[in-house]
Short mmCIF file of C-alpha atoms and ligand atoms in Angstrom, two decimals:
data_model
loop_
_atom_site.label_atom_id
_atom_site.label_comp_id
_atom_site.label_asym_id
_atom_site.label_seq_id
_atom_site.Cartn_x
_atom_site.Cartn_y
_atom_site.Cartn_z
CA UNK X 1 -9.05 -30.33 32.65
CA UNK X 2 -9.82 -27.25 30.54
CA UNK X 3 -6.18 -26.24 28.75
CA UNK X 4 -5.24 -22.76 29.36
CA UNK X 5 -4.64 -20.20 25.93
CA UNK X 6 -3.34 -16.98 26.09
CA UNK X 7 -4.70 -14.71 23.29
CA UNK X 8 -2.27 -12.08 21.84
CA UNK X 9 -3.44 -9.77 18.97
CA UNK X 10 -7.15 -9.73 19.66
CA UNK X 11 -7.06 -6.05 19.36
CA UNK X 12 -5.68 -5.89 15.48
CA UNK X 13 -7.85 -7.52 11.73
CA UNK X 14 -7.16 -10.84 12.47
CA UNK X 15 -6.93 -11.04 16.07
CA UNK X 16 -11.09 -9.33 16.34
CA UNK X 17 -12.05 -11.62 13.39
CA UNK X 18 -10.58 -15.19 15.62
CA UNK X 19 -12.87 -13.57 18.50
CA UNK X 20 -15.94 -13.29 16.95
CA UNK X 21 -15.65 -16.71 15.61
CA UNK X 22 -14.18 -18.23 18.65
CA UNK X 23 -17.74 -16.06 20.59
CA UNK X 24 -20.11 -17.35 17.80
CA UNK X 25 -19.10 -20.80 17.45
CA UNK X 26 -18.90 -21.59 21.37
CA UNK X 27 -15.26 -22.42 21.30
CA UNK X 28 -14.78 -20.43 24.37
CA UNK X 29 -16.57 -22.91 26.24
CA UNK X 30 -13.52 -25.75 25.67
CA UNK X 31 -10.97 -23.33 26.88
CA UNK X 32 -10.06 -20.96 29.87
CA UNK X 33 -8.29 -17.66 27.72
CA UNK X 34 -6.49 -15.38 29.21
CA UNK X 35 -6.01 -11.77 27.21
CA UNK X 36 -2.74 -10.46 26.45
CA UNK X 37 -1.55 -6.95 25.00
CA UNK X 38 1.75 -5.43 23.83
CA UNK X 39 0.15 -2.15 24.31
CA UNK X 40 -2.52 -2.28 26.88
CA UNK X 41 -1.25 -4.47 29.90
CA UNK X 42 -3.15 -3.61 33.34
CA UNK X 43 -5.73 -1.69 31.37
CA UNK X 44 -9.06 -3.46 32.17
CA UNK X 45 -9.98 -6.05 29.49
CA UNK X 46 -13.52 -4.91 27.59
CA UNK X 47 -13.42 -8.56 26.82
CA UNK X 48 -13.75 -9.70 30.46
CA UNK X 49 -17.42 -10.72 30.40
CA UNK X 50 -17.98 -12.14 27.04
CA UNK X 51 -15.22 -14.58 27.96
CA UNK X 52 -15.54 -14.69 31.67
CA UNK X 53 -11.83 -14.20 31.57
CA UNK X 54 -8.71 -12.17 33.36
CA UNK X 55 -10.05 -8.43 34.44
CA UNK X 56 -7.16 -7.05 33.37
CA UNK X 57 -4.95 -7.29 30.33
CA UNK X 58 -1.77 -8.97 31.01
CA UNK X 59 1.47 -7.85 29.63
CA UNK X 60 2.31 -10.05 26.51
CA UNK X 61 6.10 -9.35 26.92
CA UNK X 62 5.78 -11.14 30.28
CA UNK X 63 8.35 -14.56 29.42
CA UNK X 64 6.58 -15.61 33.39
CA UNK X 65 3.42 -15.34 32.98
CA UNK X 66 3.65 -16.85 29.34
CA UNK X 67 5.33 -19.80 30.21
CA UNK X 68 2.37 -21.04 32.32
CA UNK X 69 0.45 -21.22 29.11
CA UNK X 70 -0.92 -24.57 27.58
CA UNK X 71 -1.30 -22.77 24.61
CA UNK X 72 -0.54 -19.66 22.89
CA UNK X 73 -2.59 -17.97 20.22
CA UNK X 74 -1.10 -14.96 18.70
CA UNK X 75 -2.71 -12.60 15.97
CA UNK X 76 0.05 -10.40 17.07
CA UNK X 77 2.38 -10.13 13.73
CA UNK X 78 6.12 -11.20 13.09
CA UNK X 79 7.92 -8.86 15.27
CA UNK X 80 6.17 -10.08 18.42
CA UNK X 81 6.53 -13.80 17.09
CA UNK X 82 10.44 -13.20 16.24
CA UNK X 83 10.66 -11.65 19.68
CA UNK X 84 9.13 -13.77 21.73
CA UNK X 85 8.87 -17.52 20.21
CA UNK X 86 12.48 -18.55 20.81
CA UNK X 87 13.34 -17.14 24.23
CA UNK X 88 10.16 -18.53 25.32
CA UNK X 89 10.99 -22.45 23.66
CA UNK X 90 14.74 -22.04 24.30
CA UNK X 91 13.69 -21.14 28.25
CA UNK X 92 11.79 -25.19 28.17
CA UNK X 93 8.22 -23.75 27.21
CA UNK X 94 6.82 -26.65 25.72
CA UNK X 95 2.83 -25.62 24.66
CA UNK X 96 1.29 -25.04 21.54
CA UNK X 97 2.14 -21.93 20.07
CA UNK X 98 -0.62 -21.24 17.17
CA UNK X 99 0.14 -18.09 15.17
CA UNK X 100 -1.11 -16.02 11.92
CA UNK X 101 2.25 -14.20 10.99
CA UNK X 102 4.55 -15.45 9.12
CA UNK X 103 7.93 -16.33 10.67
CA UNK X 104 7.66 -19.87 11.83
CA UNK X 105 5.70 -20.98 8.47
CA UNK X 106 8.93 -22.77 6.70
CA UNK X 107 10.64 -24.09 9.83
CA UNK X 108 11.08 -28.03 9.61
CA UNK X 109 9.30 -28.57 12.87
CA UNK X 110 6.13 -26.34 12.10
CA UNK X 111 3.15 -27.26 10.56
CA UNK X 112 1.15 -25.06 8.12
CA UNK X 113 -2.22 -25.21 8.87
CA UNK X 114 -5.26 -25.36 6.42
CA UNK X 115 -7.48 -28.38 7.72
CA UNK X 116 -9.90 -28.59 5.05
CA UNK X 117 -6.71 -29.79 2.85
CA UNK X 118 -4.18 -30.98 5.34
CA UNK X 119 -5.96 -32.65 8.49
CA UNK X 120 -4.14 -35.95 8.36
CA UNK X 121 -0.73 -34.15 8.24
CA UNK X 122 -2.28 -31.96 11.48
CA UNK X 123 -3.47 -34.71 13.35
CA UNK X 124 -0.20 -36.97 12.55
CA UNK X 125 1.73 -34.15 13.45
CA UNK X 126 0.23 -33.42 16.79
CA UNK X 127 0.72 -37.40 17.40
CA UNK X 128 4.12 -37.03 16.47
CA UNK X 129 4.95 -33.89 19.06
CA UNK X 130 4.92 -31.13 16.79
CA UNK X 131 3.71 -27.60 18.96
CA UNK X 132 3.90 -25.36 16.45
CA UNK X 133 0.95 -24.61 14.18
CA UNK X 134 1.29 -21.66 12.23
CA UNK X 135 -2.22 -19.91 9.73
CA UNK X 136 -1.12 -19.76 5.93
CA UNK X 137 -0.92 -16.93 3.72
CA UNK X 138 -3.77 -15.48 3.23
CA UNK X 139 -3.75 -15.93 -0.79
CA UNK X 140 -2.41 -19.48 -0.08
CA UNK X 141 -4.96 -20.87 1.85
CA UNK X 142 -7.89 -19.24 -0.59
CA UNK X 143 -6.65 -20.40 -3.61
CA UNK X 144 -5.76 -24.15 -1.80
CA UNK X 145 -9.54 -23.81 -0.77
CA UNK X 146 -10.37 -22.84 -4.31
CA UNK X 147 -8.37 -25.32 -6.37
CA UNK X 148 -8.17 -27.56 -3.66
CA UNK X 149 -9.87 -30.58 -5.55
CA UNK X 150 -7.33 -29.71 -8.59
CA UNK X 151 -4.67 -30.23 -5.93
CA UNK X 152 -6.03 -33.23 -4.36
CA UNK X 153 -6.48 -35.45 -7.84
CA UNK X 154 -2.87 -34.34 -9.01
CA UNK X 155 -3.84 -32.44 -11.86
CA UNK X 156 -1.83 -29.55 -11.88
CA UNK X 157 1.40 -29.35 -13.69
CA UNK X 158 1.29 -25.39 -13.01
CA UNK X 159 -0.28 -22.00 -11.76
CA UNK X 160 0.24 -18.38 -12.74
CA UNK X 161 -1.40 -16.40 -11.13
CA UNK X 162 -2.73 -12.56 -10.32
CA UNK X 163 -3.76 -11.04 -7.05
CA UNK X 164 -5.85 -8.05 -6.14
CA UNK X 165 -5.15 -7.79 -2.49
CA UNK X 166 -8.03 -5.77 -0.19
CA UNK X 167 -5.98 -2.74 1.95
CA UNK X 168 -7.24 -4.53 5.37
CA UNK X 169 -4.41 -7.61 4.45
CA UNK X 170 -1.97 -5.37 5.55
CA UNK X 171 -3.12 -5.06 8.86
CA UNK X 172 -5.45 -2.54 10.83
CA UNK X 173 -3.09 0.82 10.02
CA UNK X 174 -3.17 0.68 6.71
CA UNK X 175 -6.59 -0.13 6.55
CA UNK X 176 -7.34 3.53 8.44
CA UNK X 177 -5.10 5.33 5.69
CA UNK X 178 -7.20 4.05 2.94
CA UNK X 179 -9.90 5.81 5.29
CA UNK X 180 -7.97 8.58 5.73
CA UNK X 181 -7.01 9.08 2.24
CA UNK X 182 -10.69 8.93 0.98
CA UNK X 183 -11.51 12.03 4.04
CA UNK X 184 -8.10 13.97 2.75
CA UNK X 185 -9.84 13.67 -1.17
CA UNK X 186 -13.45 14.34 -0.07
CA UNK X 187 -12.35 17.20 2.13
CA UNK X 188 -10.66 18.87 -1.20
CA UNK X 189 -13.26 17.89 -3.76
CA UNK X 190 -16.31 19.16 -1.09
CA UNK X 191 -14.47 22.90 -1.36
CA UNK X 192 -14.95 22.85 -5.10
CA UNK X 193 -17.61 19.75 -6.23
CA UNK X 194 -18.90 21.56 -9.33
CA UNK X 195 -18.71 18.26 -11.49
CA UNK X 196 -20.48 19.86 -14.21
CA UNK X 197 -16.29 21.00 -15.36
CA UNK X 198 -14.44 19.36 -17.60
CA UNK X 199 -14.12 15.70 -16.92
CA UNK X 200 -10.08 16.13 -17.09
CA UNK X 201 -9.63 19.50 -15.17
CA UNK X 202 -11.48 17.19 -12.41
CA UNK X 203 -9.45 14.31 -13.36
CA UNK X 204 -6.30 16.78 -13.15
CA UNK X 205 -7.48 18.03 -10.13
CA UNK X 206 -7.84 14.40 -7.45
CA UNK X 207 -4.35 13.48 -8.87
CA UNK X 208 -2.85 16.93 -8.03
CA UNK X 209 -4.45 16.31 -4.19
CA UNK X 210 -3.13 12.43 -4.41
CA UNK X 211 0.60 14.16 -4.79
CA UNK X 212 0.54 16.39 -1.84
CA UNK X 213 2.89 16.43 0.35
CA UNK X 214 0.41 15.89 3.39
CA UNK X 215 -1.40 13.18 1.84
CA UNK X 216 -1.24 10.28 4.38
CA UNK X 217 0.96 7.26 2.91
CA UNK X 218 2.71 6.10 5.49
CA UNK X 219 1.92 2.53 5.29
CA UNK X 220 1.25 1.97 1.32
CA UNK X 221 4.09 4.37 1.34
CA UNK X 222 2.09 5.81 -2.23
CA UNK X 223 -1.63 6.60 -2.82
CA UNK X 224 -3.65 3.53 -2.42
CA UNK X 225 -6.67 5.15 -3.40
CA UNK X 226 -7.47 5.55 -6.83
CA UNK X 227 -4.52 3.39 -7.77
CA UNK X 228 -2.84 0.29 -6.93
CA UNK X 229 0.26 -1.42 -5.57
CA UNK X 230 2.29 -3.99 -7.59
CA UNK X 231 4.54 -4.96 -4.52
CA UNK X 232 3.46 -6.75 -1.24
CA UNK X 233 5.77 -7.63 1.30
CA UNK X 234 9.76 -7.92 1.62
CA UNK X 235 12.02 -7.95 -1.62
CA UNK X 236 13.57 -11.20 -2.10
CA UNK X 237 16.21 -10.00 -4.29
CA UNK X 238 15.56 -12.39 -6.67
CA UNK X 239 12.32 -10.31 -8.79
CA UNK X 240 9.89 -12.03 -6.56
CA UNK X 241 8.47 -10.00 -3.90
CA UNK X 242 7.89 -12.36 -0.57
CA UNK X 243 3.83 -12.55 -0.88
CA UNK X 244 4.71 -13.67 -4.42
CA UNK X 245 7.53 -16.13 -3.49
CA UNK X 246 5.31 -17.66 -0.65
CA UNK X 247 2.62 -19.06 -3.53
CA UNK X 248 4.74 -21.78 -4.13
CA UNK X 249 6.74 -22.37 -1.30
CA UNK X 250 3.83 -22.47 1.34
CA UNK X 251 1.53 -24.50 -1.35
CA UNK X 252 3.51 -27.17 -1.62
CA UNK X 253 4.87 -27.61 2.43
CA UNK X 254 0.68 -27.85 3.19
CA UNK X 255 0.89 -30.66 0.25
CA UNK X 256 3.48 -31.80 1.93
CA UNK X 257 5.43 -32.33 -1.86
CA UNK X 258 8.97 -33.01 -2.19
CA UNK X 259 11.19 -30.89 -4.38
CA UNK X 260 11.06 -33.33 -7.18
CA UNK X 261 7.39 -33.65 -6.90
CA UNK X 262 6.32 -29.57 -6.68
CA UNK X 263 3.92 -27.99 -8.14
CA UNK X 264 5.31 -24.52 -9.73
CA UNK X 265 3.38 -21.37 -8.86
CA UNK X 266 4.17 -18.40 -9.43
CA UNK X 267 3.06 -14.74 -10.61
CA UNK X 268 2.52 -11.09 -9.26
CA UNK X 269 0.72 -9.82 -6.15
CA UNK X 270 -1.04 -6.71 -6.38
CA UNK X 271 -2.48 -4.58 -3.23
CA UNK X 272 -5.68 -2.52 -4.73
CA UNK X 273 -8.24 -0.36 -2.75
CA UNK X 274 -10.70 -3.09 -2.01
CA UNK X 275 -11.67 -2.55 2.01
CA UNK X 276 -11.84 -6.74 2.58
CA UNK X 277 -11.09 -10.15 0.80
CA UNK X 278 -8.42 -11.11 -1.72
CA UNK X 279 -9.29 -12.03 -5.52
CA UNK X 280 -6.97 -13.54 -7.55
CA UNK X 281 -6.89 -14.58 -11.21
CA UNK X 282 -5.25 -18.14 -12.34
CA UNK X 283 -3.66 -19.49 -15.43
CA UNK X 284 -3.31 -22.95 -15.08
CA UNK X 285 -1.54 -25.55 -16.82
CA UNK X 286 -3.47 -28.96 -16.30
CA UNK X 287 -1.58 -32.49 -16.51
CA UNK X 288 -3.99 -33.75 -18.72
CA UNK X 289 -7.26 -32.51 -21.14
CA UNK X 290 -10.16 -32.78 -18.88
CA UNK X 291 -13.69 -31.13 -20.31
CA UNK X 292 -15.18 -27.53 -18.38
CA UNK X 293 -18.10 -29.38 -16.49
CA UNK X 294 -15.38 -32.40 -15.06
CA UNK X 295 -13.11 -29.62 -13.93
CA UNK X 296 -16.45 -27.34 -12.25
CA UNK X 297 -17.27 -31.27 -10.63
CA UNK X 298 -14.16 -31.66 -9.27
CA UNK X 299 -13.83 -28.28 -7.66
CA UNK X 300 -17.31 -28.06 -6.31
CA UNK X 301 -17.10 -31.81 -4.67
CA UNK X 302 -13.77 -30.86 -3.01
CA UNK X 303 -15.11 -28.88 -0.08
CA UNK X 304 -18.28 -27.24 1.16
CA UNK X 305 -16.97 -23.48 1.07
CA UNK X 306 -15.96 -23.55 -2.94
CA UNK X 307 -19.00 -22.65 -5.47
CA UNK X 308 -18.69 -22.65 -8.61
CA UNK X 309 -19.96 -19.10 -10.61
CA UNK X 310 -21.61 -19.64 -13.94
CA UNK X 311 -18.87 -18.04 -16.38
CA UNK X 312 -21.29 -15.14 -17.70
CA UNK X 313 -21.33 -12.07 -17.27
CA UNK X 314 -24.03 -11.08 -14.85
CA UNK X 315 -22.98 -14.23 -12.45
CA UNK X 316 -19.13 -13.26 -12.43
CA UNK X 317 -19.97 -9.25 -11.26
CA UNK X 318 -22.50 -10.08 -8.87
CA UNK X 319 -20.99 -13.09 -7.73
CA UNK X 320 -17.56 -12.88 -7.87
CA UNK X 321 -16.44 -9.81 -6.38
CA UNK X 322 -15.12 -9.21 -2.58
CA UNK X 323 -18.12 -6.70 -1.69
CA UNK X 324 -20.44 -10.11 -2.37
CA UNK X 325 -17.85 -12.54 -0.53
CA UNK X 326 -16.92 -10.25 2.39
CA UNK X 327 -17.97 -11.59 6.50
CA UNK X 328 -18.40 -15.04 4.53
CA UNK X 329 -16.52 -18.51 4.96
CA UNK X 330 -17.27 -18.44 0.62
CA UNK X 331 -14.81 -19.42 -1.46
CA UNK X 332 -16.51 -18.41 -5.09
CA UNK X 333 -14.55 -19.36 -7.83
CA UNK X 334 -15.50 -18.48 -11.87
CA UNK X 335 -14.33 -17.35 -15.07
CA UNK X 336 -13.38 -21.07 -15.91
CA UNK X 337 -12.83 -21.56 -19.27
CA UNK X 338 -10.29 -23.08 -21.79
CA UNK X 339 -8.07 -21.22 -23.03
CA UNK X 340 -7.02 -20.27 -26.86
CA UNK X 341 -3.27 -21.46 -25.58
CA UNK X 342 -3.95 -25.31 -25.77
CA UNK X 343 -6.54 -27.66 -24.12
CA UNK X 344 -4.75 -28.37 -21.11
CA UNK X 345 -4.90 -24.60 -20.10
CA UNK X 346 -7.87 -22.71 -18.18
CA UNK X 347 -8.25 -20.04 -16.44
CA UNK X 348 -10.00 -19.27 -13.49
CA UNK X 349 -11.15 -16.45 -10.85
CA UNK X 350 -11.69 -16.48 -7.28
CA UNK X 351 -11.98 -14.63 -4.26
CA UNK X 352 -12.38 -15.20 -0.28
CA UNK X 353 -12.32 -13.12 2.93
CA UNK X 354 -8.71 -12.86 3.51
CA UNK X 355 -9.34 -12.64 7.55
CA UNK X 356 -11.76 -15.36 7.95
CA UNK X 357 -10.33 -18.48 5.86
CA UNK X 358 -7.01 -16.80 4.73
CA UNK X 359 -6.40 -16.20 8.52
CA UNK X 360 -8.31 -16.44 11.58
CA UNK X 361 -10.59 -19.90 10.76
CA UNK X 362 -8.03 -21.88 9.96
CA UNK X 363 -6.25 -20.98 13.22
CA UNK X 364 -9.61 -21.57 15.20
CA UNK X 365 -10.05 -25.20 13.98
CA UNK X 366 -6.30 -25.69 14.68
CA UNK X 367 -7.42 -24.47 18.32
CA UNK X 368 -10.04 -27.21 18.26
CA UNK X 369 -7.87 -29.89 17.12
CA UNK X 370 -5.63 -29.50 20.35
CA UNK X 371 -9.05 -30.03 22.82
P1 NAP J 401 -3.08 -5.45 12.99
O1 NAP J 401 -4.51 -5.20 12.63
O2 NAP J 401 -2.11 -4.39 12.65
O3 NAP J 401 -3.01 -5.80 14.54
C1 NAP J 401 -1.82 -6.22 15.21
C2 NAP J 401 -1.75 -5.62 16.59
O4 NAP J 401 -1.53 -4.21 16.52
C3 NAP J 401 -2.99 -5.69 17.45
O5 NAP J 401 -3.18 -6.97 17.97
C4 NAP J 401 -2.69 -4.65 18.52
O6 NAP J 401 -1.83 -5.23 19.51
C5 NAP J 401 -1.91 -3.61 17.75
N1 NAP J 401 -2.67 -2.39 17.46
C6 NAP J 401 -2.13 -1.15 17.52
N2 NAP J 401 -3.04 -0.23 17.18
C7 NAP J 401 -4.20 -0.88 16.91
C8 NAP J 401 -5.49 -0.44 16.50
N3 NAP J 401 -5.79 0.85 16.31
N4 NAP J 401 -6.46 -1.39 16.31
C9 NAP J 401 -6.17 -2.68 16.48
N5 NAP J 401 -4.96 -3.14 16.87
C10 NAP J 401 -3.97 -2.26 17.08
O7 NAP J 401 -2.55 -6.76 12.24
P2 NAP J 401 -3.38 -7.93 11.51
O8 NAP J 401 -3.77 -7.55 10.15
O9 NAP J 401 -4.44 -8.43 12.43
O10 NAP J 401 -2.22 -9.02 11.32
C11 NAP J 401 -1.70 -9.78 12.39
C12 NAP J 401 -0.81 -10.88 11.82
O11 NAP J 401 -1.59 -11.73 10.97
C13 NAP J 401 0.34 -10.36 10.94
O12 NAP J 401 1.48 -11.15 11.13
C14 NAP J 401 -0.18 -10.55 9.54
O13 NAP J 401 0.84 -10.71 8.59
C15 NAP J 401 -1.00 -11.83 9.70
N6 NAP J 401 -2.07 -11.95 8.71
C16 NAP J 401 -2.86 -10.89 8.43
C17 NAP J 401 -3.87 -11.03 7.50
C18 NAP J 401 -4.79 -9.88 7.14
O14 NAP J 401 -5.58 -10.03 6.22
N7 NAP J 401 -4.71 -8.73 7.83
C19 NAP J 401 -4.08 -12.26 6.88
C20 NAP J 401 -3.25 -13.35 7.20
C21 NAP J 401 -2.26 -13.18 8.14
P3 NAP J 401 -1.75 -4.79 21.04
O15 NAP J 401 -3.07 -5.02 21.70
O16 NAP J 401 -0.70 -5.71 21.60
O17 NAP J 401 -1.35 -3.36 21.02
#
């Protein structure tokens, strides 16, 4: 019999992305969803005929009508999960809950999910009784994808690392400020667009508008336009911001490493004005001196989403930047070269599409794994 999933978070980044893929890649057929919404229970569902699904939207707050779940699928974000997850397990729900947020990642009876790297820990762990599955971090699971044949051969002794992080990782309202704050600037600069002024009176000029008082930051909290953010996520109190302190933590739980066997990552997240997919720049320490075309061998054979960009110049900014990567399952990865620090050090630059595999595709394959 066909297991029952109810869908929460269709609506928001991640949640629309899982649809699409779930719609182009058939998965629907395996399944009987049923739509949920924080926001929009008993409105009618506008997903109702691609999925031949409930008519209306059902209230995802509803403890009843989720416990009659098989599954549960939620795109839905932390608050919902912290809200919802343990009343619901605590009350004797005992289905798979499969979610992108955060919240459950580090729990000892959750497993991270990232197939291409950890299938045998999935399916052992679905053997073994585990029911909850919970997506990566986005930068996690693209640079796993990236270095993943680095990580499989043991070669690693450390990462450093950079990140440019696209405005639509954090989530579907701050994506529209970005918007917005590109309409407040263009409304300003179309009153007065004599660019034939002095380059700095201009210059002067869009960061005057950036200060206003009415310009809209209530997400980034400051302009994300025309500048960027070196903070993402909570403060840990420790330096680290939480993006930054999940590198290593979430890295080596999908490696499944012990603490005397982890790999050491670390580094600093950045949020720029990209509209989609995360790039991030790598300084790694390798265990042992291993020539440029071994290491581009290793990478490439790892999995079939990693290429390998020639390390020039017209290769790495046509080919390595997240307007070429975006709506693709690519993970390109370049710059790789030694580096003048020693031979054991490279560097290296990748990106990937944040919501496809630093989200919703690892989640969809976790839904498969469960049929
Ligand atoms: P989001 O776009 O903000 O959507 C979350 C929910 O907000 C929606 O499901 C919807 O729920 C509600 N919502 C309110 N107004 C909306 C609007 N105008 N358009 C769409 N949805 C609206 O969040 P998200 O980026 O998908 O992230 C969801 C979870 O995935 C978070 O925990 C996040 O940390 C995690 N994640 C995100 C990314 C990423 O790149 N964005 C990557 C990895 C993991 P209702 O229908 O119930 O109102």
């Amino acid at each position: 019999m066909k297991k029952t999933v109810g869908f929460i978070g269709w609506r928001g980044m991640v949640g629309s992305v899982l649809l699409n893929r779930i719609l182009k890649k058939k998965d629907f057929l395996n399944f009987n969803f049923i739509f949920f919404s924080t926001s929009q229970f008993s409105f009618k569902n506008p997903e109702f005929n691609r999925f031949n699904s409930n008519k209306i939207l059902k209230d995802a707050n509803n403890l009843d009508e989720l416990f009659e779940l098989d599954i549960i699928l939620t795109c839905q974000g932390s608050d919902y999960t912290n809200k919802i997850y343990y009343k619901l397990r605590n009350s004797g729900w005992s289905g798979y809950w499969i979610d992108a947020s955060s919240d459950l990642r580090m729990k000892i009876d959750s497993v991270i999910v990232l197939d291409p790297i950890n299938k045998k820990n999935i399916i052992q762990s679905i053997d073994r009784g585990i029911k909850t599955f919970i997506g990566g971090n986005c930068t996690v699971s693209l640079m796993m994808l990236a270095l993943g044949g680095l990580f499989r051969n043991d070669l690693i002794e450390w990462i450093s690392f950079s990140t440019y992080q696209a405005a639509s990782g954090g989530g579907s309202g701050y994506i529209l400020e970005l918007l917005k704050q590109i309409k407040f600037l263009n409304k300003y600069l179309s009153k007065d667009d004599n660019l034939s002024k002095s380059i700095l009176d201009i210059e002067k000029k869009i960061t005057k508008i950036t200060q206003k008082n009415s310009f809209p930051i209530k997400n980034s909290l400051v302009p994300l336009i025309l500048n960027l953010i070196p903070w993402i996520d909570l403060d840990m109190s420790s330096g680290q911001s939480k993006e930054e302190w999940k590198m290593e933590a979430e890295t080596n739980k999908i490696l499944s490493l012990k603490d005397n066997k982890k790999i050491l990552i670390d580094g600093t997240c950045v949020r720029i004005g990209s509209l989609r997919c995360h790039s991030q720049s790598f300084l790694i320490k390798l265990k042992k001196n291993i020539d440029i075309s071994n290491i581009e061998d290793i990478i490439s054979s790892d999995n079939k989403w990693v290429k390998i960009i020639k390390n020039n110049k017209n290769d790495s900014i046509k080919k390595l930047t997240p307007l070429s990567v975006t709506g693709t399952l690519n993970i390109p990865i370049g710059r790789i070269r030694k580096l003048s620090l020693g031979n054991n050090y490279i560097s290296a630059f990748s990106i990937g599409d944040q919501l496809l595999w630093g989200a919703a595709e690892p989640l969809r394959r976790m839904l498969k794994f469960l049929i």
